[in-house]
Amino acid sequence: MYAELGARAPEVSDAEFREDTTVELESTWTEGNEVETLVNGGEYFPAMLDAVKSAQKTITFETFVAVNAVVTYDLVMALSDRAENGVKVHFIIDGIGSRKMDERYLEKLRHSGVEVEIYKPMNYLSPWDCNNRDHRKILVVDGKVGFTGGAGYADCWDGDVEKEWRWRDTMYCLRGPVVADLQHAFNDNWKELTGSTLSGEEYFPYLKQEGRMKAQAVLGAPQERGDTLGASYLLAIDAAKESILIEHAYFIPNKELRGALLRARQRGVEIDIILPNDKIDTPVVRLTSRSHWPELLEAGVRIYEYGPCMLHGKLIVVDDVLSIIGSGNFDDRTFFINDELNVNVLSREFAAEQRAMFERDLAQSQRMTMEDTGYSWSERPKMWVGKLIEPQL
Ligand SMILES: O=P(O)(O)OC[C@H](O)CO
């Protein structure tokens, strides 16, 4: 909607931007939030586990990937312990993302009184129905502390990025009024799976102001709500006046978003993008992403590949004030197929933290040039497959 306004679009820090995103994304902004950045599993898994262990009344947990791993075991034991001690625990896990998880984890949870729901397990008689996955990452404890970000539960997310097979990722701990929006987001699939809605003070307590950040939860539910995440990226990029930082695991910008990035460059906006290198878990995504680099590089977009290990982060920062965090990737699967939850945060202090994290990763990344946009003979067939199935990636 800002494309035609060009340089006259509001700045992301303007009240008008908040009003427009409220209407377009059907989600209100709240004030008085605090968002803590947790870099890599060594920081976020202990923080999430401590939060679970501290629960007095309720826990809601929703994730995409959980497989057999120490961190999964620790989570299952902590959730079970809380349920055995009278805490109401609700657990949603994606049926494809958890297909390699030992059934005994679920048995332990159920036996302890945790209410477990599996989101769309694989149905071989109707595989197309399983295309929509629950890719959200939500943990809410006592309705007061929330977590979201990119990480699932597997060994690759554990620890730090000290080994090549680890994954570089970020989770965020949220406090303040926006936590109610995370709880509403959990309710979205809880209602779809069980027909009931969680309500009352145990899930939705009074939330006092905890900080100075404005935040807006953006629910991705393409079947019911259309392309909210893509719209949020488009609004943010088209409003950019000075800089855009993008650090994403799966970056396959569609025509609309490529257009927005090119328009931003025409306005003189500096754009830096960090992507995974050949340690990516899905090489076809990297090859398909690369097919879009030439027009971006020619326009002056700086693209880098992260060196140490698989980069799984999901972050956009606009004009050092708006940060977009959460589960959403930068691809059509995110915009049109999967269920997601992102949070838009307006805070110069928070954005500065994100920029510092981005620059630390940048220092370990290699800048790409036009020479890096070619394909070897062995890569070409995979790239062609990627181009064919691009709307599914
Ligand atoms: O690695 P994830 O958790 O971002 O998932 C990527 C998949 O494309 C989601 O369907």
mmCIF file of C-alpha atoms and ligand atoms in Angstrom:
data_model
loop_
_atom_site.group_PDB
_atom_site.id
_atom_site.type_symbol
_atom_site.label_atom_id
_atom_site.label_comp_id
_atom_site.label_asym_id
_atom_site.label_seq_id
_atom_site.Cartn_x
_atom_site.Cartn_y
_atom_site.Cartn_z
ATOM 1 C CA MET A 1 0.000 0.000 0.000
ATOM 2 C CA TYR A 2 3.013 2.328 0.398
ATOM 3 C CA ALA A 3 4.490 1.472 -3.005
ATOM 4 C CA GLU A 4 2.738 4.346 -4.747
ATOM 5 C CA LEU A 5 3.646 6.821 -1.972
ATOM 6 C CA GLY A 6 7.393 6.170 -2.384
ATOM 7 C CA ALA A 7 9.429 8.510 -0.199
ATOM 8 C CA ARG A 8 6.177 9.990 1.191
ATOM 9 C CA ALA A 9 5.270 6.752 2.982
ATOM 10 C CA PRO A 10 5.264 7.216 6.779
ATOM 11 C CA GLU A 11 8.405 6.377 8.709
ATOM 12 C CA VAL A 12 8.196 3.149 10.671
ATOM 13 C CA SER A 13 8.412 5.214 13.873
ATOM 14 C CA ASP A 14 5.360 7.338 12.886
ATOM 15 C CA ALA A 15 1.970 6.806 14.516
ATOM 16 C CA GLU A 16 0.570 6.502 10.979
ATOM 17 C CA PHE A 17 2.674 3.357 10.389
ATOM 18 C CA ARG A 18 1.242 1.813 13.553
ATOM 19 C CA GLU A 19 -2.284 2.747 12.476
ATOM 20 C CA ASP A 20 -1.792 1.276 8.997
ATOM 21 C CA THR A 21 -0.263 -1.956 10.271
ATOM 22 C CA THR A 22 -3.064 -2.289 12.835
ATOM 23 C CA VAL A 23 -5.641 -2.199 10.040
ATOM 24 C CA GLU A 24 -3.743 -4.193 7.414
ATOM 25 C CA LEU A 25 -2.532 -6.937 9.770
ATOM 26 C CA GLU A 26 -5.676 -6.945 11.958
ATOM 27 C CA SER A 27 -3.613 -6.703 15.121
ATOM 28 C CA THR A 28 -3.186 -3.902 17.640
ATOM 29 C CA TRP A 29 0.071 -2.513 18.999
ATOM 30 C CA THR A 30 0.623 -2.599 22.747
ATOM 31 C CA GLU A 31 2.929 -0.353 24.758
ATOM 32 C CA GLY A 32 5.083 -1.088 27.774
ATOM 33 C CA ASN A 33 6.741 -4.318 26.649
ATOM 34 C CA GLU A 34 10.217 -5.664 27.315
ATOM 35 C CA VAL A 35 11.813 -8.103 24.871
ATOM 36 C CA GLU A 36 15.023 -9.911 25.775
ATOM 37 C CA THR A 37 17.229 -11.372 23.046
ATOM 38 C CA LEU A 38 18.486 -14.918 23.654
ATOM 39 C CA VAL A 39 21.282 -15.834 21.268
ATOM 40 C CA ASN A 40 21.775 -19.544 20.515
ATOM 41 C CA GLY A 41 20.603 -22.576 22.465
ATOM 42 C CA GLY A 42 23.122 -21.990 25.239
ATOM 43 C CA GLU A 43 21.056 -18.932 26.193
ATOM 44 C CA TYR A 44 17.485 -19.694 25.173
ATOM 45 C CA PHE A 45 17.033 -23.321 26.269
ATOM 46 C CA PRO A 46 18.013 -22.663 29.921
ATOM 47 C CA ALA A 47 15.844 -19.507 29.980
ATOM 48 C CA MET A 48 12.821 -21.376 28.602
ATOM 49 C CA LEU A 49 13.372 -24.329 30.919
ATOM 50 C CA ASP A 50 13.642 -22.043 33.963
ATOM 51 C CA ALA A 51 10.402 -20.323 32.922
ATOM 52 C CA VAL A 52 8.627 -23.701 32.603
ATOM 53 C CA LYS A 53 9.938 -24.808 36.001
ATOM 54 C CA SER A 54 8.668 -21.581 37.580
ATOM 55 C CA ALA A 55 5.069 -22.050 36.342
ATOM 56 C CA GLN A 56 2.395 -21.855 39.029
ATOM 57 C CA LYS A 57 -0.863 -22.003 37.072
ATOM 58 C CA THR A 58 -0.630 -22.525 33.308
ATOM 59 C CA ILE A 59 1.780 -23.348 30.497
ATOM 60 C CA THR A 60 0.967 -23.207 26.786
ATOM 61 C CA PHE A 61 3.597 -24.574 24.410
ATOM 62 C CA GLU A 62 3.500 -24.877 20.624
ATOM 63 C CA THR A 63 6.333 -25.816 18.289
ATOM 64 C CA PHE A 64 7.168 -27.181 14.860
ATOM 65 C CA VAL A 65 10.248 -29.393 15.309
ATOM 66 C CA ALA A 66 10.850 -31.617 18.322
ATOM 67 C CA VAL A 67 12.949 -34.755 17.984
ATOM 68 C CA ASN A 68 14.794 -36.997 20.417
ATOM 69 C CA ALA A 69 17.383 -34.788 22.105
ATOM 70 C CA VAL A 70 18.579 -33.771 25.552
ATOM 71 C CA VAL A 71 16.721 -30.466 25.297
ATOM 72 C CA THR A 72 13.482 -32.243 24.351
ATOM 73 C CA TYR A 73 13.901 -34.668 27.238
ATOM 74 C CA ASP A 74 14.515 -31.802 29.687
ATOM 75 C CA LEU A 75 11.439 -29.967 28.391
ATOM 76 C CA VAL A 76 9.210 -33.048 28.587
ATOM 77 C CA MET A 77 10.342 -33.797 32.145
ATOM 78 C CA ALA A 78 9.816 -30.181 33.261
ATOM 79 C CA LEU A 79 6.356 -29.945 31.670
ATOM 80 C CA SER A 80 5.394 -33.307 33.189
ATOM 81 C CA ASP A 81 6.606 -32.240 36.611
ATOM 82 C CA ARG A 82 4.559 -29.046 36.467
ATOM 83 C CA ALA A 83 1.440 -30.932 35.314
ATOM 84 C CA GLU A 84 1.863 -33.444 38.150
ATOM 85 C CA ASN A 85 1.959 -30.477 40.537
ATOM 86 C CA GLY A 86 -1.362 -29.044 39.392
ATOM 87 C CA VAL A 87 -0.262 -26.677 36.641
ATOM 88 C CA LYS A 88 -2.528 -26.790 33.569
ATOM 89 C CA VAL A 89 -0.207 -27.633 30.682
ATOM 90 C CA HIS A 90 -1.293 -27.495 27.018
ATOM 91 C CA PHE A 91 1.079 -28.763 24.361
ATOM 92 C CA ILE A 92 0.727 -28.535 20.572
ATOM 93 C CA ILE A 93 3.299 -30.103 18.322
ATOM 94 C CA ASP A 94 3.361 -30.300 14.559
ATOM 95 C CA GLY A 95 2.721 -33.814 13.242
ATOM 96 C CA ILE A 96 5.465 -33.672 10.600
ATOM 97 C CA GLY A 97 8.025 -31.722 12.620
ATOM 98 C CA SER A 98 7.703 -34.234 15.454
ATOM 99 C CA ARG A 99 7.533 -37.440 13.378
ATOM 100 C CA LYS A 100 11.010 -38.484 14.557
ATOM 101 C CA MET A 101 10.204 -37.925 18.233
ATOM 102 C CA ASP A 102 9.983 -41.008 20.404
ATOM 103 C CA GLU A 103 6.336 -41.810 21.228
ATOM 104 C CA ARG A 104 7.447 -42.305 24.849
ATOM 105 C CA TYR A 105 7.914 -38.531 25.237
ATOM 106 C CA LEU A 106 4.254 -38.005 24.397
ATOM 107 C CA GLU A 107 3.210 -40.890 26.631
ATOM 108 C CA LYS A 108 5.111 -39.323 29.528
ATOM 109 C CA LEU A 109 3.415 -35.964 28.934
ATOM 110 C CA ARG A 110 -0.069 -37.484 28.674
ATOM 111 C CA HIS A 111 0.490 -39.746 31.680
ATOM 112 C CA SER A 112 1.466 -36.683 33.742
ATOM 113 C CA GLY A 113 -1.712 -34.854 32.814
ATOM 114 C CA VAL A 114 -0.409 -32.632 30.024
ATOM 115 C CA GLU A 115 -3.030 -32.037 27.331
ATOM 116 C CA VAL A 116 -1.226 -32.988 24.116
ATOM 117 C CA GLU A 117 -2.427 -32.186 20.601
ATOM 118 C CA ILE A 118 -0.649 -33.220 17.404
ATOM 119 C CA TYR A 119 -1.173 -30.772 14.546
ATOM 120 C CA LYS A 120 -2.149 -32.598 11.330
ATOM 121 C CA PRO A 121 -0.205 -35.860 11.494
ATOM 122 C CA MET A 122 0.775 -37.260 8.088
ATOM 123 C CA ASN A 123 -2.235 -38.750 6.329
ATOM 124 C CA TYR A 124 -1.047 -40.841 3.366
ATOM 125 C CA LEU A 125 -4.605 -41.084 2.007
ATOM 126 C CA SER A 126 -4.838 -37.316 1.792
ATOM 127 C CA PRO A 127 -1.255 -35.954 1.746
ATOM 128 C CA TRP A 128 -2.190 -32.546 0.315
ATOM 129 C CA ASP A 129 -4.195 -31.774 3.483
ATOM 130 C CA CYS A 130 -0.888 -32.008 5.369
ATOM 131 C CA ASN A 131 0.794 -29.243 3.380
ATOM 132 C CA ASN A 132 -0.253 -26.628 5.936
ATOM 133 C CA ARG A 133 2.131 -27.025 8.870
ATOM 134 C CA ASP A 134 2.101 -25.466 12.328
ATOM 135 C CA HIS A 135 5.407 -23.597 12.197
ATOM 136 C CA ARG A 136 4.682 -21.356 15.221
ATOM 137 C CA LYS A 137 7.008 -21.291 18.216
ATOM 138 C CA ILE A 138 5.183 -20.161 21.323
ATOM 139 C CA LEU A 139 5.769 -20.686 25.017
ATOM 140 C CA VAL A 140 3.650 -18.780 27.536
ATOM 141 C CA VAL A 141 4.005 -19.312 31.288
ATOM 142 C CA ASP A 142 1.226 -18.222 33.666
ATOM 143 C CA GLY A 143 0.052 -15.854 30.922
ATOM 144 C CA LYS A 144 2.862 -13.480 31.971
ATOM 145 C CA VAL A 145 6.083 -14.528 30.251
ATOM 146 C CA GLY A 146 6.228 -15.414 26.581
ATOM 147 C CA PHE A 147 8.848 -16.783 24.207
ATOM 148 C CA THR A 148 9.001 -16.890 20.440
ATOM 149 C CA GLY A 149 11.668 -17.068 17.737
ATOM 150 C CA GLY A 150 13.108 -19.539 15.294
ATOM 151 C CA ALA A 151 14.281 -22.526 17.300
ATOM 152 C CA GLY A 152 12.892 -26.020 17.578
ATOM 153 C CA TYR A 153 13.930 -28.852 19.865
ATOM 154 C CA ALA A 154 16.858 -30.874 18.493
ATOM 155 C CA ASP A 155 20.573 -31.284 19.270
ATOM 156 C CA CYS A 156 21.551 -28.882 16.476
ATOM 157 C CA TRP A 157 19.902 -26.012 18.355
ATOM 158 C CA ASP A 158 21.556 -26.865 21.683
ATOM 159 C CA GLY A 159 24.696 -25.171 23.007
ATOM 160 C CA ASP A 160 26.504 -22.457 21.103
ATOM 161 C CA VAL A 161 27.744 -22.379 17.510
ATOM 162 C CA GLU A 162 31.071 -23.892 18.528
ATOM 163 C CA LYS A 163 30.623 -26.858 16.179
ATOM 164 C CA GLU A 164 29.850 -26.875 12.458
ATOM 165 C CA TRP A 165 26.740 -29.010 12.881
ATOM 166 C CA ARG A 166 25.105 -26.594 15.347
ATOM 167 C CA TRP A 167 22.506 -24.075 14.167
ATOM 168 C CA ARG A 168 22.796 -20.336 14.790
ATOM 169 C CA ASP A 169 19.390 -19.188 16.031
ATOM 170 C CA THR A 170 17.684 -16.640 18.274
ATOM 171 C CA MET A 171 14.719 -16.778 20.614
ATOM 172 C CA TYR A 172 13.137 -13.875 22.468
ATOM 173 C CA CYS A 173 11.622 -13.589 25.949
ATOM 174 C CA LEU A 174 8.695 -11.159 26.059
ATOM 175 C CA ARG A 175 7.094 -9.496 29.075
ATOM 176 C CA GLY A 176 4.257 -6.983 29.202
ATOM 177 C CA PRO A 177 0.880 -6.652 27.455
ATOM 178 C CA VAL A 178 2.030 -8.344 24.199
ATOM 179 C CA VAL A 179 2.184 -11.686 26.058
ATOM 180 C CA ALA A 180 -1.640 -11.818 25.894
ATOM 181 C CA ASP A 181 -1.322 -11.724 22.103
ATOM 182 C CA LEU A 182 1.011 -14.728 22.191
ATOM 183 C CA GLN A 183 -1.604 -16.514 24.309
ATOM 184 C CA HIS A 184 -4.320 -15.594 21.776
ATOM 185 C CA ALA A 185 -2.064 -16.963 19.039
ATOM 186 C CA PHE A 186 -1.774 -20.263 20.927
ATOM 187 C CA ASN A 187 -5.560 -20.281 21.331
ATOM 188 C CA ASP A 188 -5.923 -20.077 17.555
ATOM 189 C CA ASN A 189 -4.693 -23.631 16.936
ATOM 190 C CA TRP A 190 -5.866 -24.910 20.326
ATOM 191 C CA LYS A 191 -9.411 -24.036 19.284
ATOM 192 C CA GLU A 192 -8.890 -25.583 15.834
ATOM 193 C CA LEU A 193 -7.639 -28.843 17.384
ATOM 194 C CA THR A 194 -9.874 -29.182 20.440
ATOM 195 C CA GLY A 195 -12.899 -26.967 19.761
ATOM 196 C CA SER A 196 -12.300 -25.194 23.079
ATOM 197 C CA THR A 197 -10.687 -21.886 23.958
ATOM 198 C CA LEU A 198 -8.472 -21.209 26.949
ATOM 199 C CA SER A 199 -9.787 -18.271 28.940
ATOM 200 C CA GLY A 200 -9.767 -16.721 32.394
ATOM 201 C CA GLU A 201 -7.205 -15.056 34.610
ATOM 202 C CA GLU A 202 -4.917 -18.097 34.778
ATOM 203 C CA TYR A 203 -4.242 -17.686 31.069
ATOM 204 C CA PHE A 204 -4.945 -13.976 30.681
ATOM 205 C CA PRO A 205 -3.889 -12.189 33.890
ATOM 206 C CA TYR A 206 -3.641 -8.420 34.166
ATOM 207 C CA LEU A 207 -0.358 -7.512 32.455
ATOM 208 C CA LYS A 208 1.396 -4.442 33.775
ATOM 209 C CA GLN A 209 3.864 -2.429 31.749
ATOM 210 C CA GLU A 210 7.307 -4.028 31.921
ATOM 211 C CA GLY A 211 9.310 -1.789 29.624
ATOM 212 C CA ARG A 212 9.134 0.852 26.930
ATOM 213 C CA MET A 213 8.820 -1.181 23.748
ATOM 214 C CA LYS A 214 5.798 -1.122 21.460
ATOM 215 C CA ALA A 215 4.960 -4.554 20.076
ATOM 216 C CA GLN A 216 2.483 -6.102 17.667
ATOM 217 C CA ALA A 217 1.939 -9.847 17.300
ATOM 218 C CA VAL A 218 1.284 -10.862 13.688
ATOM 219 C CA LEU A 219 -0.593 -14.108 13.333
ATOM 220 C CA GLY A 220 0.156 -16.086 10.198
ATOM 221 C CA ALA A 221 -2.825 -18.269 9.290
ATOM 222 C CA PRO A 222 -2.985 -17.966 5.477
ATOM 223 C CA GLN A 223 -6.075 -20.162 5.035
ATOM 224 C CA GLU A 224 -8.141 -17.981 7.368
ATOM 225 C CA ARG A 225 -6.435 -14.570 7.321
ATOM 226 C CA GLY A 226 -4.572 -14.300 4.014
ATOM 227 C CA ASP A 227 -0.957 -13.251 3.700
ATOM 228 C CA THR A 228 -0.391 -11.288 6.914
ATOM 229 C CA LEU A 229 3.352 -11.962 7.281
ATOM 230 C CA GLY A 230 4.149 -11.075 3.676
ATOM 231 C CA ALA A 231 2.041 -7.917 4.083
ATOM 232 C CA SER A 232 3.971 -6.971 7.212
ATOM 233 C CA TYR A 233 7.328 -7.379 5.414
ATOM 234 C CA LEU A 234 6.016 -5.378 2.460
ATOM 235 C CA LEU A 235 4.759 -2.510 4.639
ATOM 236 C CA ALA A 236 8.035 -2.376 6.556
ATOM 237 C CA ILE A 237 10.278 -2.471 3.470
ATOM 238 C CA ASP A 238 8.182 0.096 1.605
ATOM 239 C CA ALA A 239 8.326 2.414 4.634
ATOM 240 C CA ALA A 240 12.127 2.128 5.001
ATOM 241 C CA LYS A 241 14.005 5.411 4.657
ATOM 242 C CA GLU A 242 17.594 4.513 5.559
ATOM 243 C CA SER A 243 18.452 0.890 6.198
ATOM 244 C CA ILE A 244 17.164 -2.668 6.081
ATOM 245 C CA LEU A 245 18.920 -5.617 7.720
ATOM 246 C CA ILE A 246 17.680 -9.090 6.826
ATOM 247 C CA GLU A 247 19.049 -12.247 8.441
ATOM 248 C CA HIS A 248 17.004 -15.215 7.302
ATOM 249 C CA ALA A 249 17.510 -18.953 6.903
ATOM 250 C CA TYR A 250 15.170 -19.379 3.947
ATOM 251 C CA PHE A 251 15.158 -16.297 1.724
ATOM 252 C CA ILE A 252 13.135 -16.730 -1.462
ATOM 253 C CA PRO A 253 11.564 -13.308 -1.981
ATOM 254 C CA ASN A 254 8.523 -13.366 -4.256
ATOM 255 C CA LYS A 255 7.923 -10.792 -6.989
ATOM 256 C CA GLU A 256 6.172 -8.337 -4.668
ATOM 257 C CA LEU A 257 8.927 -8.393 -2.060
ATOM 258 C CA ARG A 258 11.698 -8.247 -4.664
ATOM 259 C CA GLY A 259 9.913 -5.196 -6.058
ATOM 260 C CA ALA A 260 9.812 -3.631 -2.598
ATOM 261 C CA LEU A 261 13.546 -4.249 -2.054
ATOM 262 C CA LEU A 262 14.373 -2.704 -5.438
ATOM 263 C CA ARG A 263 12.154 0.315 -4.728
ATOM 264 C CA ALA A 264 13.933 0.747 -1.397
ATOM 265 C CA ARG A 265 17.298 0.769 -3.178
ATOM 266 C CA GLN A 266 15.947 3.430 -5.595
ATOM 267 C CA ARG A 267 15.166 5.570 -2.534
ATOM 268 C CA GLY A 268 18.762 5.112 -1.395
ATOM 269 C CA VAL A 269 18.016 2.660 1.417
ATOM 270 C CA GLU A 270 21.068 0.569 2.424
ATOM 271 C CA ILE A 271 20.189 -3.154 2.409
ATOM 272 C CA ASP A 272 22.303 -5.915 3.951
ATOM 273 C CA ILE A 273 21.178 -9.552 3.873
ATOM 274 C CA ILE A 274 22.846 -12.498 5.649
ATOM 275 C CA LEU A 275 21.884 -15.996 4.458
ATOM 276 C CA PRO A 276 23.132 -19.536 5.171
ATOM 277 C CA ASN A 277 26.082 -20.922 3.211
ATOM 278 C CA ASP A 278 26.468 -24.535 2.054
ATOM 279 C CA LYS A 279 25.795 -25.771 5.594
ATOM 280 C CA ILE A 280 22.083 -25.093 4.950
ATOM 281 C CA ASP A 281 19.845 -28.089 5.718
ATOM 282 C CA THR A 282 17.858 -27.718 2.470
ATOM 283 C CA PRO A 283 20.303 -26.995 -0.412
ATOM 284 C CA VAL A 284 17.424 -26.552 -2.875
ATOM 285 C CA VAL A 285 16.332 -23.448 -0.947
ATOM 286 C CA ARG A 286 19.807 -21.900 -1.215
ATOM 287 C CA LEU A 287 19.959 -22.637 -4.933
ATOM 288 C CA THR A 288 16.498 -21.176 -5.533
ATOM 289 C CA SER A 289 17.333 -18.132 -3.424
ATOM 290 C CA ARG A 290 20.442 -17.542 -5.522
ATOM 291 C CA SER A 291 18.349 -17.282 -8.700
ATOM 292 C CA HIS A 292 17.011 -13.977 -7.308
ATOM 293 C CA TRP A 293 20.356 -12.506 -6.327
ATOM 294 C CA PRO A 294 21.475 -10.943 -9.632
ATOM 295 C CA GLU A 295 18.787 -8.242 -9.751
ATOM 296 C CA LEU A 296 19.299 -7.500 -6.062
ATOM 297 C CA LEU A 297 23.103 -7.347 -6.330
ATOM 298 C CA GLU A 298 22.881 -5.160 -9.443
ATOM 299 C CA ALA A 299 20.662 -2.759 -7.507
ATOM 300 C CA GLY A 300 23.305 -2.494 -4.778
ATOM 301 C CA VAL A 301 21.853 -4.878 -2.184
ATOM 302 C CA ARG A 302 24.697 -6.434 -0.163
ATOM 303 C CA ILE A 303 24.301 -10.194 0.298
ATOM 304 C CA TYR A 304 26.471 -12.321 2.596
ATOM 305 C CA GLU A 305 26.655 -15.990 3.523
ATOM 306 C CA TYR A 306 27.198 -16.939 7.155
ATOM 307 C CA GLY A 307 30.274 -19.103 7.673
ATOM 308 C CA PRO A 308 30.475 -21.049 10.927
ATOM 309 C CA CYS A 309 27.364 -23.249 10.704
ATOM 310 C CA MET A 310 23.742 -23.386 9.513
ATOM 311 C CA LEU A 311 22.090 -19.995 10.012
ATOM 312 C CA HIS A 312 18.479 -20.481 11.092
ATOM 313 C CA GLY A 313 17.676 -16.949 12.335
ATOM 314 C CA LYS A 314 14.640 -14.937 11.274
ATOM 315 C CA LEU A 315 15.175 -11.200 11.651
ATOM 316 C CA ILE A 316 14.412 -7.983 9.774
ATOM 317 C CA VAL A 317 15.414 -4.547 11.113
ATOM 318 C CA VAL A 318 14.189 -1.366 9.408
ATOM 319 C CA ASP A 319 15.701 2.079 10.002
ATOM 320 C CA ASP A 320 17.209 0.915 13.305
ATOM 321 C CA VAL A 321 13.826 1.146 15.006
ATOM 322 C CA LEU A 322 11.462 -1.599 13.735
ATOM 323 C CA SER A 323 12.473 -5.229 14.308
ATOM 324 C CA ILE A 324 10.506 -8.178 12.945
ATOM 325 C CA ILE A 325 11.118 -11.390 14.894
ATOM 326 C CA GLY A 326 9.352 -14.729 15.227
ATOM 327 C CA SER A 327 8.868 -18.012 13.396
ATOM 328 C CA GLY A 328 8.271 -16.674 9.884
ATOM 329 C CA ASN A 329 10.780 -17.254 7.107
ATOM 330 C CA PHE A 330 11.130 -15.082 3.993
ATOM 331 C CA ASP A 331 9.376 -17.391 1.513
ATOM 332 C CA ASP A 332 5.980 -18.237 0.053
ATOM 333 C CA ARG A 333 5.541 -21.242 2.371
ATOM 334 C CA THR A 334 5.527 -18.759 5.249
ATOM 335 C CA PHE A 335 3.209 -16.299 3.527
ATOM 336 C CA PHE A 336 0.663 -18.662 1.921
ATOM 337 C CA ILE A 337 0.856 -22.117 3.520
ATOM 338 C CA ASN A 338 2.109 -22.427 7.110
ATOM 339 C CA ASP A 339 0.772 -21.156 10.437
ATOM 340 C CA GLU A 340 3.234 -18.671 11.917
ATOM 341 C CA LEU A 341 3.652 -16.092 14.632
ATOM 342 C CA ASN A 342 5.819 -13.011 14.247
ATOM 343 C CA VAL A 343 6.193 -10.024 16.535
ATOM 344 C CA ASN A 344 6.948 -6.511 15.310
ATOM 345 C CA VAL A 345 8.886 -4.517 17.901
ATOM 346 C CA LEU A 346 9.315 -0.743 17.817
ATOM 347 C CA SER A 347 12.254 0.326 19.944
ATOM 348 C CA ARG A 348 15.560 1.970 19.061
ATOM 349 C CA GLU A 349 17.248 0.208 21.968
ATOM 350 C CA PHE A 350 15.996 -3.231 20.893
ATOM 351 C CA ALA A 351 16.852 -2.545 17.238
ATOM 352 C CA ALA A 352 20.382 -1.515 18.286
ATOM 353 C CA GLU A 353 20.750 -4.869 20.034
ATOM 354 C CA GLN A 354 19.555 -6.641 16.876
ATOM 355 C CA ARG A 355 21.996 -4.635 14.754
ATOM 356 C CA ALA A 356 24.861 -5.540 17.103
ATOM 357 C CA MET A 357 23.902 -9.228 16.825
ATOM 358 C CA PHE A 358 23.614 -8.861 13.034
ATOM 359 C CA GLU A 359 27.070 -7.256 12.853
ATOM 360 C CA ARG A 360 28.616 -10.042 14.939
ATOM 361 C CA ASP A 361 27.214 -12.532 12.433
ATOM 362 C CA LEU A 362 28.290 -10.319 9.541
ATOM 363 C CA ALA A 363 31.883 -10.461 10.802
ATOM 364 C CA GLN A 364 31.711 -14.221 10.255
ATOM 365 C CA SER A 365 30.080 -14.006 6.830
ATOM 366 C CA GLN A 366 31.398 -13.760 3.313
ATOM 367 C CA ARG A 367 30.164 -11.118 0.880
ATOM 368 C CA MET A 368 28.635 -12.468 -2.327
ATOM 369 C CA THR A 369 29.272 -10.987 -5.763
ATOM 370 C CA MET A 370 27.831 -11.568 -9.232
ATOM 371 C CA GLU A 371 30.460 -14.287 -9.635
ATOM 372 C CA ASP A 372 28.730 -16.238 -6.879
ATOM 373 C CA THR A 373 25.397 -16.324 -8.699
ATOM 374 C CA GLY A 374 26.278 -19.031 -11.205
ATOM 375 C CA TYR A 375 25.424 -22.712 -10.953
ATOM 376 C CA SER A 376 27.655 -25.749 -11.417
ATOM 377 C CA TRP A 377 26.377 -28.581 -13.611
ATOM 378 C CA SER A 378 25.577 -30.649 -10.544
ATOM 379 C CA GLU A 379 23.610 -27.757 -8.970
ATOM 380 C CA ARG A 380 21.492 -26.973 -12.028
ATOM 381 C CA PRO A 381 18.977 -29.847 -11.813
ATOM 382 C CA LYS A 382 18.321 -29.013 -8.141
ATOM 383 C CA MET A 383 17.889 -25.332 -8.996
ATOM 384 C CA TRP A 384 15.383 -26.208 -11.751
ATOM 385 C CA VAL A 385 13.430 -28.356 -9.305
ATOM 386 C CA GLY A 386 13.548 -25.459 -6.850
ATOM 387 C CA LYS A 387 12.205 -23.017 -9.453
ATOM 388 C CA LEU A 388 9.381 -25.443 -10.291
ATOM 389 C CA ILE A 389 8.297 -25.807 -6.679
ATOM 390 C CA GLU A 390 9.182 -22.278 -5.551
ATOM 391 C CA PRO A 391 5.656 -21.467 -4.266
ATOM 392 C CA GLN A 392 5.977 -24.490 -1.954
ATOM 393 C CA LEU A 393 9.395 -23.546 -0.538
HETATM 394 O O1 LIG B 1 13.453 -24.743 9.650
HETATM 395 P P1 LIG B 1 12.142 -24.081 9.916
HETATM 396 O O2 LIG B 1 11.629 -24.369 11.302
HETATM 397 O O3 LIG B 1 12.163 -22.602 9.642
HETATM 398 O O4 LIG B 1 11.084 -24.741 8.927
HETATM 399 C C1 LIG B 1 11.199 -24.592 7.549
HETATM 400 C C2 LIG B 1 10.069 -25.250 6.799
HETATM 401 O O5 LIG B 1 10.072 -24.741 5.487
HETATM 402 C C3 LIG B 1 8.713 -25.023 7.400
HETATM 403 O O6 LIG B 1 7.716 -25.759 6.700
#
